[in-house]
């Protein structure tokens, strides 16, 4: 398939996604572009990336956007990503997973390329030390995330 054909198909799919989201046209377009960026980063078709459908709480740019990516070769496998603000296309995605201490779904890796996903999948999250100093492989957002339980030592302040 030519680049031109793929580009037109991607544009048309983005338009369909924008029109199908029950949000303002501008917010829906931002979400659709973020989903398209994630699909391109992962090398999968956009149909395998969907935003969280809990539209009652989406208040962009204040609330991070949650995107789910299904593995096209194993539809039972799904990865969850968080994206801080879809208005900007230069921010990293965060691959979400369980906190090694409290089990809450928190950012485990900053993702700017497919290799970043591969690093976490290959090595898993680094073990956390008893001194509560975060290893360098964890993103800053790990201990800033509000999903940590109140007793988790990695919950920062009054998140």
PDB file of C-alpha atoms in Angstrom, residues 12-65:
ATOM      1  CA  UNK A  12     -10.386   9.271   7.229  1.00  0.00           C
ATOM      2  CA  UNK A  13     -10.167   6.982  10.260  1.00  0.00           C
ATOM      3  CA  UNK A  14      -9.181   9.937  12.453  1.00  0.00           C
ATOM      4  CA  UNK A  15     -12.193  11.875  11.175  1.00  0.00           C
ATOM      5  CA  UNK A  16     -14.496   8.937  11.937  1.00  0.00           C
ATOM      6  CA  UNK A  17     -13.043   8.614  15.435  1.00  0.00           C
ATOM      7  CA  UNK A  18     -13.435  12.336  16.059  1.00  0.00           C
ATOM      8  CA  UNK A  19     -17.080  12.255  14.990  1.00  0.00           C
ATOM      9  CA  UNK A  20     -17.873   9.162  17.076  1.00  0.00           C
ATOM     10  CA  UNK A  21     -16.578  10.456  20.419  1.00  0.00           C
ATOM     11  CA  UNK A  22     -19.342  11.984  22.583  1.00  0.00           C
ATOM     12  CA  UNK A  23     -17.303  15.095  23.380  1.00  0.00           C
ATOM     13  CA  UNK A  24     -16.775  18.526  21.933  1.00  0.00           C
ATOM     14  CA  UNK A  25     -15.334  18.419  18.445  1.00  0.00           C
ATOM     15  CA  UNK A  26     -12.031  19.902  19.630  1.00  0.00           C
ATOM     16  CA  UNK A  27     -11.523  17.542  22.560  1.00  0.00           C
ATOM     17  CA  UNK A  28     -12.486  14.558  20.413  1.00  0.00           C
ATOM     18  CA  UNK A  29      -9.948  15.608  17.779  1.00  0.00           C
ATOM     19  CA  UNK A  30      -7.210  15.892  20.432  1.00  0.00           C
ATOM     20  CA  UNK A  31      -8.028  12.408  21.737  1.00  0.00           C
ATOM     21  CA  UNK A  32      -8.117  10.943  18.231  1.00  0.00           C
ATOM     22  CA  UNK A  33      -4.702  12.456  17.420  1.00  0.00           C
ATOM     23  CA  UNK A  34      -3.205  11.060  20.644  1.00  0.00           C
ATOM     24  CA  UNK A  35      -4.606   7.614  19.800  1.00  0.00           C
ATOM     25  CA  UNK A  36      -3.135   7.864  16.290  1.00  0.00           C
ATOM     26  CA  UNK A  37       0.267   8.831  17.729  1.00  0.00           C
ATOM     27  CA  UNK A  38       0.205   5.839  20.069  1.00  0.00           C
ATOM     28  CA  UNK A  39      -0.800   3.483  17.253  1.00  0.00           C
ATOM     29  CA  UNK A  40       2.046   4.794  15.086  1.00  0.00           C
ATOM     30  CA  UNK A  41       4.527   4.498  17.962  1.00  0.00           C
ATOM     31  CA  UNK A  42       3.485   0.881  18.567  1.00  0.00           C
ATOM     32  CA  UNK A  43       3.362   0.078  14.846  1.00  0.00           C
ATOM     33  CA  UNK A  44      -0.248  -1.078  14.966  1.00  0.00           C
ATOM     34  CA  UNK A  45      -3.406  -0.025  13.190  1.00  0.00           C
ATOM     35  CA  UNK A  46      -5.445   2.691  14.885  1.00  0.00           C
ATOM     36  CA  UNK A  47      -8.390   0.308  15.255  1.00  0.00           C
ATOM     37  CA  UNK A  48      -6.388  -1.421  18.016  1.00  0.00           C
ATOM     38  CA  UNK A  49      -6.169   1.751  20.160  1.00  0.00           C
ATOM     39  CA  UNK A  50      -9.170   3.081  22.033  1.00  0.00           C
ATOM     40  CA  UNK A  51      -9.584   5.796  24.630  1.00  0.00           C
ATOM     41  CA  UNK A  52     -11.146   5.182  28.008  1.00  0.00           C
ATOM     42  CA  UNK A  53     -14.897   5.424  27.551  1.00  0.00           C
ATOM     43  CA  UNK A  54     -15.685   6.889  30.938  1.00  0.00           C
ATOM     44  CA  UNK A  55     -16.647  10.212  29.388  1.00  0.00           C
ATOM     45  CA  UNK A  56     -18.127  11.603  32.592  1.00  0.00           C
ATOM     46  CA  UNK A  57     -14.734  12.388  34.065  1.00  0.00           C
ATOM     47  CA  UNK A  58     -12.729  13.437  31.015  1.00  0.00           C
ATOM     48  CA  UNK A  59     -11.853  17.047  31.550  1.00  0.00           C
ATOM     49  CA  UNK A  60      -8.894  17.690  29.305  1.00  0.00           C
ATOM     50  CA  UNK A  61      -6.287  18.993  29.733  1.00  0.00           C
ATOM     51  CA  UNK A  62      -6.651  18.587  33.514  1.00  0.00           C
ATOM     52  CA  UNK A  63      -7.212  14.800  33.629  1.00  0.00           C
ATOM     53  CA  UNK A  64      -4.715  12.533  31.859  1.00  0.00           C
ATOM     54  CA  UNK A  65      -6.079  10.570  28.934  1.00  0.00           C
TER      55      UNK A  65
END
